[in-house]
Amino acid sequence: MAESAQAPKLVYLVTGGCGFLGEHVVRMLLEREPRLQELRIFDLHLSPWIEELKTGPVQVTAIQGDVTQAQEVAAAVAGAHVVIHTAGLVDVFGRASPETIHKVNVRGTQNVIEACVQTGTQFLVYTSSMEVVGPNIKGHPFYRGNEDTPYEAVHKHPYPCSKALAERLVLEANGRKVRGGLPLVTCALRPTGIYGEGHQIMRDFYRQGLRLGGRLFRAIPASVEHGRVYVGNVAWMHVLVARELEQQAALIGGQVYFCYDKSPYKSYEDFNMEFLGPCGLRLVGTRPLLPYWLLVLLAALNALLQWLLRPLVLYAPLLNPYTLAVANTTFTVSTNKAQRHFGYEPLFSWEDSRTRTILWVQAMEGTAQ
Ligand SMILES: NC(=O)c1ccc[n+]([C@@H]2O[C@H](COP(=O)([O-])OP(=O)(O)OC[C@H]3O[C@@H](n4cnc5c(N)ncnc54)[C@H](O)[C@@H]3O)[C@@H](O)[C@H]2O)c1
Ligand SMILES: CC(C)CCC[C@@H](C)[C@H]1CC[C@H]2[C@@H]3[C@H](O)C=C4C[C@@H](O)CC[C@]4(C)[C@H]3CC[C@]12C
């Protein structure tokens, strides 16, 4: 992939390219990767906006496929120079079974790795998650830590378990010989809670606030910090690391990087209010309105109801014991590893990220129930 007078034309594959992050990665590649010849977008469900992208100079190929199907993955990977694997089942609400989460996130990732090896694709970037590290089930705080900060990573929930296993597979695959004899170069990016245009949970909170007469009620103490990162910056970090994987293979191969930017350290709810506030919502209470023990009880009740109702209907509210523990445990990162290894600087300032997200929420107003 070295730059030369005759720059080689590259084929990229983005799995999960129609998801929240995947769409931003796809658009970022088209805007910021001049050596792109073909961009393959692989997803279980293809979005209509792909059609608009087909009019540009880069060949955009939409591939409807399932990462759990090894042959479909191999067919999509064949001939690609770089794979950015963002596809995954993001479920902390109990919508999918633990088996399905494992199948998509772990076996799907294994299929991507094997496809690279079989077809001779040398560069693989994996979208991991902060949850590979924590918060752990003991509720230990991770306060502005970095990739080397010691932390007892203990998981029970299927989603973080699956991300941790998949990340390990990706890192262990670094150095494997791909078809043709060259080594596979892999790395994993670990975003904290991503926000920005297209963020489904932000949409849910906004609509809930509207239903409650423009109010949301504080549930978590303002002192609990939750790491957040703007989706445009996460996408940029993927594009940048993918570009640098060949040049810096020895340095970047087998490494993990937290995704970070200049978003402020705040509690989950206070952070959301940075966008929902200017859209007319108010967060009621300087302290949580309900005592923590009552939230724990409600979360346990929700889990019980989910289990009881499962044969009849899917009951998957936002509050459950796991989401409460994540929201109520400080987990923030402070690192410059990506800057040191591949020159990452956030592309969007905090002010830009905030404005873009507010404009997106405001544009939803007409559609809110
Ligand atoms: N949203 C966050 O805050 C966050 C934070 C850290 C890491 N991540 C990771 O980032 C990645 C993208 O997350 P997102 O928030 O954009 O989620 P998303 O659900 O919006 O996107 C995931 C995409 O993967 C696709 N997909 C799911 N199962 C598939 C399958 N079997 N085959 C092919 N495609 C499949 C979905 O259709 C979807 O388009 C995930 O791997 C997730 O674990 C997300
Ligand atoms: C207690 C309630 C009032 C609030 C519940 C909020 C809860 C739904 C939120 C809080 C934190 C959120 C997670 C966090 O931002 C990071 C990630 C990592 C990523 O890999 C997947 C999404 C996830 C788990 C967020 C899900 C929603 C959470 C738990």
Tab-separated table of C-alpha atoms and ligand atoms in Angstrom:
chain	number	residue	atom	x	y	z
A	1	MET	CA	0.000	0.000	0.000
A	2	ALA	CA	3.042	2.290	-0.124
A	3	GLU	CA	2.511	5.753	-1.643
A	4	SER	CA	4.255	6.048	-5.005
A	5	ALA	CA	3.997	8.078	-8.202
A	6	GLN	CA	1.492	5.464	-9.377
A	7	ALA	CA	-0.558	4.991	-6.217
A	8	PRO	CA	-2.024	1.507	-6.068
A	9	LYS	CA	-5.783	1.308	-6.146
A	10	LEU	CA	-7.151	-0.324	-3.065
A	11	VAL	CA	-10.176	-2.461	-2.302
A	12	TYR	CA	-11.651	-2.065	1.181
A	13	LEU	CA	-14.342	-4.170	2.787
A	14	VAL	CA	-16.415	-2.797	5.676
A	15	THR	CA	-18.476	-5.421	7.477
A	16	GLY	CA	-21.500	-3.990	9.261
A	17	GLY	CA	-21.184	-1.051	6.868
A	18	CYS	CA	-24.863	-0.135	7.226
A	19	GLY	CA	-24.766	0.159	11.020
A	20	PHE	CA	-24.439	3.310	13.130
A	21	LEU	CA	-20.625	3.273	13.129
A	22	GLY	CA	-20.291	1.370	9.838
A	23	GLU	CA	-22.078	4.080	7.848
A	24	HIS	CA	-19.704	6.725	9.224
A	25	VAL	CA	-16.698	4.527	8.372
A	26	VAL	CA	-18.006	4.044	4.833
A	27	ARG	CA	-18.578	7.769	4.294
A	28	MET	CA	-15.228	8.643	5.868
A	29	LEU	CA	-13.393	6.229	3.584
A	30	LEU	CA	-15.038	7.764	0.541
A	31	GLU	CA	-14.093	11.257	1.721
A	32	ARG	CA	-10.627	10.626	3.112
A	33	GLU	CA	-9.021	7.595	1.417
A	34	PRO	CA	-7.854	8.812	-1.983
A	35	ARG	CA	-6.328	5.438	-2.920
A	36	LEU	CA	-9.691	3.714	-2.812
A	37	GLN	CA	-10.768	1.955	-5.968
A	38	GLU	CA	-13.561	-0.205	-4.650
A	39	LEU	CA	-15.484	-0.083	-1.400
A	40	ARG	CA	-17.420	-3.195	-0.440
A	41	ILE	CA	-20.193	-2.758	2.078
A	42	PHE	CA	-21.146	-6.057	3.695
A	43	ASP	CA	-24.178	-6.204	5.957
A	44	LEU	CA	-27.069	-8.423	6.946
A	45	HIS	CA	-29.418	-5.589	6.010
A	46	LEU	CA	-28.464	-3.204	3.242
A	47	SER	CA	-29.562	0.433	3.586
A	48	PRO	CA	-31.088	2.453	0.742
A	49	TRP	CA	-28.514	5.282	1.123
A	50	ILE	CA	-25.888	3.038	-0.479
A	51	GLU	CA	-27.440	3.818	-3.864
A	52	GLU	CA	-26.470	7.525	-3.527
A	53	LEU	CA	-22.837	6.518	-3.024
A	54	LYS	CA	-22.693	4.652	-6.301
A	55	THR	CA	-22.565	7.810	-8.395
A	56	GLY	CA	-19.060	8.818	-7.246
A	57	PRO	CA	-15.645	7.850	-8.652
A	58	VAL	CA	-15.157	4.910	-6.279
A	59	GLN	CA	-16.864	1.638	-7.127
A	60	VAL	CA	-19.270	0.935	-4.271
A	61	THR	CA	-20.350	-2.687	-4.013
A	62	ALA	CA	-23.190	-3.608	-1.667
A	63	ILE	CA	-23.069	-7.180	-0.418
A	64	GLN	CA	-25.966	-8.545	1.542
A	65	GLY	CA	-24.458	-11.259	3.706
A	66	ASP	CA	-24.109	-12.801	7.124
A	67	VAL	CA	-20.794	-12.939	8.998
A	68	THR	CA	-21.819	-16.252	10.520
A	69	GLN	CA	-21.737	-17.825	7.035
A	70	ALA	CA	-18.093	-18.588	6.273
A	71	GLN	CA	-18.573	-18.900	2.498
A	72	GLU	CA	-20.380	-15.559	2.246
A	73	VAL	CA	-17.607	-13.874	4.189
A	74	ALA	CA	-14.854	-15.496	2.112
A	75	ALA	CA	-16.535	-14.429	-1.121
A	76	ALA	CA	-16.777	-10.834	0.100
A	77	VAL	CA	-13.192	-10.745	1.395
A	78	ALA	CA	-11.568	-12.274	-1.717
A	79	GLY	CA	-9.478	-9.625	-3.463
A	80	ALA	CA	-9.823	-7.001	-0.696
A	81	HIS	CA	-6.648	-5.333	0.590
A	82	VAL	CA	-8.107	-4.215	3.893
A	83	VAL	CA	-11.020	-5.420	5.998
A	84	ILE	CA	-12.616	-3.186	8.620
A	85	HIS	CA	-14.756	-5.512	10.700
A	86	THR	CA	-17.403	-3.496	12.554
A	87	ALA	CA	-20.316	-5.936	12.151
A	88	GLY	CA	-21.595	-7.154	15.460
A	89	LEU	CA	-24.610	-7.765	17.575
A	90	VAL	CA	-24.685	-4.885	20.052
A	91	ASP	CA	-27.112	-6.141	22.640
A	92	VAL	CA	-26.975	-5.404	26.343
A	93	PHE	CA	-30.752	-5.470	26.729
A	94	GLY	CA	-31.457	-9.184	26.338
A	95	ARG	CA	-33.023	-8.925	22.896
A	96	ALA	CA	-30.927	-11.751	21.455
A	97	SER	CA	-29.922	-15.018	23.104
A	98	PRO	CA	-26.358	-15.428	24.452
A	99	GLU	CA	-25.829	-18.108	21.772
A	100	THR	CA	-26.770	-15.708	18.977
A	101	ILE	CA	-24.507	-12.984	20.380
A	102	HIS	CA	-21.634	-15.466	20.536
A	103	LYS	CA	-22.334	-16.753	17.049
A	104	VAL	CA	-22.339	-13.303	15.437
A	105	ASN	CA	-19.595	-11.635	17.452
A	106	VAL	CA	-17.171	-14.508	17.999
A	107	ARG	CA	-17.771	-16.996	15.211
A	108	GLY	CA	-18.437	-14.160	12.778
A	109	THR	CA	-15.051	-12.668	13.651
A	110	GLN	CA	-13.390	-16.061	13.315
A	111	ASN	CA	-14.922	-16.324	9.838
A	112	VAL	CA	-13.504	-12.923	8.911
A	113	ILE	CA	-10.032	-13.942	10.094
A	114	GLU	CA	-10.142	-17.272	8.239
A	115	ALA	CA	-11.380	-15.523	5.103
A	116	CYS	CA	-8.400	-13.145	5.236
A	117	VAL	CA	-6.024	-16.095	5.640
A	118	GLN	CA	-7.628	-18.152	2.848
A	119	THR	CA	-7.935	-15.367	0.321
A	120	GLY	CA	-4.685	-13.517	1.015
A	121	THR	CA	-6.041	-10.316	2.589
A	122	GLN	CA	-3.302	-8.903	4.758
A	123	PHE	CA	-4.819	-6.082	6.810
A	124	LEU	CA	-7.623	-6.405	9.345
A	125	VAL	CA	-8.984	-3.726	11.677
A	126	TYR	CA	-11.441	-4.936	14.309
A	127	THR	CA	-13.972	-2.740	16.130
A	128	SER	CA	-13.733	-3.963	19.682
A	129	SER	CA	-15.208	-2.122	22.679
A	130	MET	CA	-14.202	-0.539	25.968
A	131	GLU	CA	-16.315	-3.300	27.504
A	132	VAL	CA	-13.557	-5.776	26.757
A	133	VAL	CA	-11.921	-4.111	29.738
A	134	GLY	CA	-14.873	-2.920	31.782
A	135	PRO	CA	-16.774	-1.839	33.757
A	136	ASN	CA	-16.342	-5.178	35.504
A	137	ILE	CA	-19.060	-6.956	37.444
A	138	LYS	CA	-17.524	-5.706	40.705
A	139	GLY	CA	-18.186	-2.077	39.784
A	140	HIS	CA	-14.534	-1.036	40.071
A	141	PRO	CA	-13.937	2.460	38.694
A	142	PHE	CA	-11.602	2.928	35.724
A	143	TYR	CA	-10.744	6.595	36.035
A	144	ARG	CA	-9.133	8.133	32.942
A	145	GLY	CA	-7.088	5.009	32.344
A	146	ASN	CA	-5.102	3.993	29.293
A	147	GLU	CA	-4.342	0.750	27.424
A	148	ASP	CA	-1.781	-0.236	30.070
A	149	THR	CA	-3.782	0.637	33.176
A	150	PRO	CA	-4.228	-2.509	35.286
A	151	TYR	CA	-7.889	-3.441	35.709
A	152	GLU	CA	-9.616	-6.626	36.737
A	153	ALA	CA	-11.553	-7.433	33.568
A	154	VAL	CA	-14.234	-9.882	34.715
A	155	HIS	CA	-17.262	-10.399	32.507
A	156	LYS	CA	-20.427	-12.399	32.777
A	157	HIS	CA	-22.717	-10.652	30.336
A	158	PRO	CA	-22.777	-12.261	26.849
A	159	TYR	CA	-21.994	-9.013	24.986
A	160	PRO	CA	-18.701	-8.038	26.713
A	161	CYS	CA	-17.738	-11.733	26.877
A	162	SER	CA	-18.196	-12.014	23.117
A	163	LYS	CA	-16.281	-8.811	22.373
A	164	ALA	CA	-13.402	-9.932	24.609
A	165	LEU	CA	-13.194	-13.346	22.931
A	166	ALA	CA	-13.401	-11.855	19.444
A	167	GLU	CA	-10.749	-9.267	20.225
A	168	ARG	CA	-8.434	-12.007	21.452
A	169	LEU	CA	-8.939	-13.990	18.247
A	170	VAL	CA	-8.075	-10.933	16.169
A	171	LEU	CA	-4.933	-10.128	18.129
A	172	GLU	CA	-3.764	-13.748	18.167
A	173	ALA	CA	-4.203	-13.892	14.388
A	174	ASN	CA	-1.635	-11.135	13.923
A	175	GLY	CA	1.353	-12.638	12.114
A	176	ARG	CA	-0.464	-15.656	10.676
A	177	LYS	CA	0.540	-16.360	7.098
A	178	VAL	CA	-2.139	-15.475	4.590
A	179	ARG	CA	-2.441	-17.033	1.133
A	180	GLY	CA	0.694	-16.051	-0.762
A	181	GLY	CA	2.833	-16.250	2.372
A	182	LEU	CA	2.660	-12.693	3.708
A	183	PRO	CA	1.796	-12.072	7.376
A	184	LEU	CA	-1.648	-10.968	8.496
A	185	VAL	CA	-1.521	-7.617	10.293
A	186	THR	CA	-4.354	-6.977	12.744
A	187	CYS	CA	-5.312	-4.479	15.413
A	188	ALA	CA	-8.348	-3.699	17.554
A	189	LEU	CA	-9.951	-0.349	18.340
A	190	ARG	CA	-11.916	-0.026	21.561
A	191	PRO	CA	-14.478	2.769	21.443
A	192	THR	CA	-16.093	3.933	24.672
A	193	GLY	CA	-19.792	4.862	24.386
A	194	ILE	CA	-20.169	6.220	20.841
A	195	TYR	CA	-22.525	9.154	20.204
A	196	GLY	CA	-23.465	11.206	17.175
A	197	GLU	CA	-25.760	11.173	14.188
A	198	GLY	CA	-27.667	7.890	14.023
A	199	HIS	CA	-27.264	6.916	17.687
A	200	GLN	CA	-30.319	4.804	18.485
A	201	ILE	CA	-30.155	5.103	22.293
A	202	MET	CA	-29.921	8.908	22.100
A	203	ARG	CA	-33.020	8.772	19.910
A	204	ASP	CA	-34.769	6.603	22.513
A	205	PHE	CA	-33.903	9.016	25.342
A	206	TYR	CA	-35.076	11.977	23.289
A	207	ARG	CA	-38.418	10.371	22.526
A	208	GLN	CA	-38.831	9.277	26.129
A	209	GLY	CA	-38.165	12.875	27.251
A	210	LEU	CA	-40.804	14.185	24.856
A	211	ARG	CA	-43.317	11.656	26.174
A	212	LEU	CA	-42.551	12.828	29.720
A	213	GLY	CA	-43.395	16.436	28.856
A	214	GLY	CA	-39.855	17.546	28.022
A	215	ARG	CA	-38.281	16.085	31.143
A	216	LEU	CA	-35.858	13.310	31.996
A	217	PHE	CA	-35.271	12.281	35.587
A	218	ARG	CA	-31.765	11.896	36.926
A	219	ALA	CA	-31.031	8.305	37.905
A	220	ILE	CA	-27.228	8.264	38.224
A	221	PRO	CA	-25.079	10.579	40.401
A	222	ALA	CA	-23.443	13.373	38.377
A	223	SER	CA	-20.061	12.325	39.818
A	224	VAL	CA	-20.004	9.010	37.886
A	225	GLU	CA	-17.943	9.595	34.720
A	226	HIS	CA	-18.814	7.687	31.559
A	227	GLY	CA	-16.469	7.692	28.564
A	228	ARG	CA	-17.968	8.945	25.291
A	229	VAL	CA	-16.506	9.470	21.855
A	230	TYR	CA	-17.931	11.081	18.718
A	231	VAL	CA	-18.787	8.646	15.912
A	232	GLY	CA	-16.973	10.750	13.279
A	233	ASN	CA	-13.772	10.512	15.272
A	234	VAL	CA	-14.183	6.761	15.780
A	235	ALA	CA	-14.646	6.392	12.011
A	236	TRP	CA	-11.598	8.582	11.370
A	237	MET	CA	-9.479	6.468	13.685
A	238	HIS	CA	-10.507	3.344	11.751
A	239	VAL	CA	-9.607	4.949	8.417
A	240	LEU	CA	-6.285	6.191	9.717
A	241	VAL	CA	-5.174	2.962	11.357
A	242	ALA	CA	-6.205	0.971	8.276
A	243	ARG	CA	-4.039	3.279	6.185
A	244	GLU	CA	-1.051	2.951	8.501
A	245	LEU	CA	-1.235	-0.817	9.099
A	246	GLU	CA	1.171	-1.640	6.287
A	247	GLN	CA	3.681	1.145	6.902
A	248	GLN	CA	3.777	0.517	10.655
A	249	ALA	CA	3.017	-3.211	10.708
A	250	ALA	CA	5.615	-4.003	13.359
A	251	LEU	CA	4.371	-1.264	15.663
A	252	ILE	CA	0.606	-1.469	15.153
A	253	GLY	CA	0.146	-5.207	14.448
A	254	GLY	CA	-1.397	-7.015	17.412
A	255	GLN	CA	-2.122	-3.788	19.301
A	256	VAL	CA	-5.273	-2.421	20.943
A	257	TYR	CA	-6.217	1.250	21.015
A	258	PHE	CA	-8.950	3.003	22.942
A	259	CYS	CA	-10.919	5.402	20.735
A	260	TYR	CA	-10.846	8.853	22.256
A	261	ASP	CA	-11.352	12.497	21.431
A	262	LYS	CA	-11.915	15.773	23.277
A	263	SER	CA	-15.471	14.986	24.439
A	264	PRO	CA	-15.827	16.093	28.074
A	265	TYR	CA	-15.849	13.713	31.015
A	266	LYS	CA	-19.368	13.622	32.400
A	267	SER	CA	-21.997	11.240	33.685
A	268	TYR	CA	-23.973	9.400	31.002
A	269	GLU	CA	-27.067	11.519	31.612
A	270	ASP	CA	-25.283	14.881	31.887
A	271	PHE	CA	-23.431	14.107	28.687
A	272	ASN	CA	-26.675	13.330	26.850
A	273	MET	CA	-28.063	16.650	28.061
A	274	GLU	CA	-25.334	18.430	26.064
A	275	PHE	CA	-27.489	17.549	23.041
A	276	LEU	CA	-30.953	16.998	24.465
A	277	GLY	CA	-30.840	20.257	26.471
A	278	PRO	CA	-30.582	22.487	23.373
A	279	CYS	CA	-33.422	20.401	21.884
A	280	GLY	CA	-35.761	21.439	24.698
A	281	LEU	CA	-35.371	18.653	27.270
A	282	ARG	CA	-34.585	19.207	30.935
A	283	LEU	CA	-32.842	16.814	33.350
A	284	VAL	CA	-34.742	17.017	36.610
A	285	GLY	CA	-32.757	16.774	39.850
A	286	THR	CA	-29.204	17.576	40.840
A	287	ARG	CA	-29.161	14.197	42.600
A	288	PRO	CA	-30.787	10.900	41.579
A	289	LEU	CA	-34.508	11.006	42.202
A	290	LEU	CA	-34.686	7.387	43.319
A	291	PRO	CA	-32.367	5.775	45.866
A	292	TYR	CA	-29.864	3.397	44.280
A	293	TRP	CA	-31.294	0.334	46.047
A	294	LEU	CA	-34.650	1.036	44.394
A	295	LEU	CA	-33.022	1.227	40.947
A	296	VAL	CA	-31.305	-2.085	41.646
A	297	LEU	CA	-34.683	-3.544	42.592
A	298	LEU	CA	-36.365	-2.147	39.460
A	299	ALA	CA	-33.545	-3.457	37.285
A	300	ALA	CA	-33.891	-6.907	38.867
A	301	LEU	CA	-37.656	-6.751	38.375
A	302	ASN	CA	-37.145	-5.918	34.704
A	303	ALA	CA	-34.825	-8.907	34.359
A	304	LEU	CA	-37.393	-11.157	36.012
A	305	LEU	CA	-40.207	-9.828	33.808
A	306	GLN	CA	-38.046	-10.349	30.735
A	307	TRP	CA	-37.530	-13.958	31.693
A	308	LEU	CA	-41.195	-14.580	32.584
A	309	LEU	CA	-42.565	-12.904	29.461
A	310	ARG	CA	-40.033	-14.387	27.056
A	311	PRO	CA	-42.357	-17.166	25.817
A	312	LEU	CA	-45.014	-14.560	25.001
A	313	VAL	CA	-43.335	-11.284	24.127
A	314	LEU	CA	-39.904	-9.668	24.061
A	315	TYR	CA	-39.624	-7.290	27.028
A	316	ALA	CA	-36.282	-5.488	26.779
A	317	PRO	CA	-36.262	-2.145	28.614
A	318	LEU	CA	-33.145	0.056	28.851
A	319	LEU	CA	-32.822	-0.568	32.584
A	320	ASN	CA	-31.506	-3.973	33.650
A	321	PRO	CA	-28.856	-5.027	36.164
A	322	TYR	CA	-26.097	-4.866	33.566
A	323	THR	CA	-26.948	-1.464	32.029
A	324	LEU	CA	-27.395	-0.035	35.534
A	325	ALA	CA	-23.949	-1.297	36.535
A	326	VAL	CA	-22.370	0.145	33.361
A	327	ALA	CA	-24.086	3.517	33.756
A	328	ASN	CA	-23.299	3.661	37.478
A	329	THR	CA	-19.573	2.811	37.297
A	330	THR	CA	-16.959	5.370	36.373
A	331	PHE	CA	-15.191	4.278	33.193
A	332	THR	CA	-13.220	6.895	31.284
A	333	VAL	CA	-10.046	6.826	29.237
A	334	SER	CA	-7.169	9.238	28.877
A	335	THR	CA	-4.540	8.108	26.416
A	336	ASN	CA	-2.478	9.210	23.430
A	337	LYS	CA	-1.443	5.766	22.181
A	338	ALA	CA	-3.190	6.190	18.809
A	339	GLN	CA	-1.538	9.570	18.382
A	340	ARG	CA	1.900	8.110	19.136
A	341	HIS	CA	1.498	5.009	16.949
A	342	PHE	CA	-0.303	6.311	13.899
A	343	GLY	CA	-0.639	10.053	14.263
A	344	TYR	CA	-4.324	10.106	15.205
A	345	GLU	CA	-5.785	13.479	16.122
A	346	PRO	CA	-9.554	13.887	16.394
A	347	LEU	CA	-10.936	15.193	13.109
A	348	PHE	CA	-13.923	16.817	14.815
A	349	SER	CA	-13.550	19.185	17.764
A	350	TRP	CA	-15.900	18.795	20.701
A	351	GLU	CA	-17.811	21.875	19.509
A	352	ASP	CA	-18.281	20.362	16.020
A	353	SER	CA	-19.244	16.975	17.405
A	354	ARG	CA	-21.784	18.608	19.703
A	355	THR	CA	-23.266	20.818	16.990
A	356	ARG	CA	-23.567	17.962	14.508
A	357	THR	CA	-25.290	15.772	17.078
A	358	ILE	CA	-27.685	18.548	18.137
A	359	LEU	CA	-28.622	19.239	14.517
A	360	TRP	CA	-29.327	15.552	14.036
A	361	VAL	CA	-31.561	15.396	17.142
A	362	GLN	CA	-33.362	18.550	16.031
A	363	ALA	CA	-33.974	17.061	12.608
A	364	MET	CA	-35.706	14.147	14.353
A	365	GLU	CA	-38.226	16.425	16.064
A	366	GLY	CA	-40.732	16.186	13.254
A	367	THR	CA	-40.676	12.417	13.433
A	368	ALA	CA	-40.897	11.965	17.230
A	369	GLN	CA	-44.074	10.311	18.550
B	1	LIG	N1	-22.372	1.826	19.790
B	1	LIG	C1	-21.397	1.880	20.679
B	1	LIG	O1	-21.445	2.675	21.619
B	1	LIG	C2	-20.205	0.975	20.539
B	1	LIG	C3	-19.154	1.144	21.444
B	1	LIG	C4	-18.041	0.323	21.341
B	1	LIG	C5	-17.962	-0.623	20.345
B	1	LIG	N2	-18.988	-0.782	19.477
B	1	LIG	C6	-18.833	-1.797	18.415
B	1	LIG	O2	-18.928	-1.142	17.175
B	1	LIG	C7	-19.484	-2.014	16.204
B	1	LIG	C8	-20.639	-1.323	15.520
B	1	LIG	O3	-21.613	-1.000	16.487
B	1	LIG	P1	-22.849	-0.068	16.166
B	1	LIG	O4	-23.152	0.692	17.382
B	1	LIG	O5	-22.630	0.638	14.903
B	1	LIG	O6	-23.979	-1.171	16.006
B	1	LIG	P2	-25.081	-1.322	14.888
B	1	LIG	O7	-26.021	-2.368	15.373
B	1	LIG	O8	-25.640	-0.011	14.505
B	1	LIG	O9	-24.250	-1.876	13.658
B	1	LIG	C9	-23.878	-3.217	13.536
B	1	LIG	C10	-24.088	-3.622	12.097
B	1	LIG	O10	-23.703	-4.993	11.980
B	1	LIG	C11	-24.664	-5.641	11.193
B	1	LIG	N3	-24.731	-7.051	11.523
B	1	LIG	C12	-25.225	-7.599	12.654
B	1	LIG	N4	-25.175	-8.933	12.566
B	1	LIG	C13	-24.627	-9.221	11.363
B	1	LIG	C14	-24.336	-10.426	10.713
B	1	LIG	N5	-24.611	-11.615	11.251
B	1	LIG	N6	-23.774	-10.373	9.490
B	1	LIG	C15	-23.515	-9.175	8.903
B	1	LIG	N7	-23.792	-8.004	9.480
B	1	LIG	C16	-24.350	-8.032	10.700
B	1	LIG	C17	-25.980	-4.965	11.508
B	1	LIG	O11	-26.937	-5.188	10.485
B	1	LIG	C18	-25.544	-3.526	11.661
B	1	LIG	O12	-25.665	-2.841	10.432
B	1	LIG	C19	-19.886	-3.272	16.948
B	1	LIG	O13	-18.924	-4.266	16.713
B	1	LIG	C20	-19.895	-2.862	18.406
B	1	LIG	O14	-19.588	-3.938	19.251
B	1	LIG	C21	-20.104	0.004	19.535
B	2	LIG	C1	-29.736	3.626	34.469
B	2	LIG	C2	-30.512	4.173	33.317
B	2	LIG	C3	-31.298	5.344	33.734
B	2	LIG	C4	-29.613	4.586	32.189
B	2	LIG	C5	-29.303	3.415	31.288
B	2	LIG	C6	-28.293	3.846	30.294
B	2	LIG	C7	-27.742	2.634	29.543
B	2	LIG	C8	-28.834	2.135	28.597
B	2	LIG	C9	-26.454	3.011	28.822
B	2	LIG	C10	-25.412	3.552	29.811
B	2	LIG	C11	-24.051	3.204	29.226
B	2	LIG	C12	-24.334	2.600	27.882
B	2	LIG	C13	-23.282	1.692	27.255
B	2	LIG	C14	-21.941	2.380	27.095
B	2	LIG	O1	-22.093	3.687	26.575
B	2	LIG	C15	-20.997	1.645	26.247
B	2	LIG	C16	-21.362	0.643	25.441
B	2	LIG	C17	-20.294	-0.095	24.736
B	2	LIG	C18	-20.663	-0.650	23.423
B	2	LIG	O2	-19.747	-1.631	23.023
B	2	LIG	C19	-22.077	-1.109	23.284
B	2	LIG	C20	-23.067	-0.139	23.865
B	2	LIG	C21	-22.769	0.172	25.316
B	2	LIG	C22	-22.890	-1.118	26.110
B	2	LIG	C23	-23.769	1.216	25.886
B	2	LIG	C24	-25.189	0.603	25.979
B	2	LIG	C25	-26.177	1.500	26.719
B	2	LIG	C26	-25.683	1.882	28.095
B	2	LIG	C27	-25.558	0.663	28.996
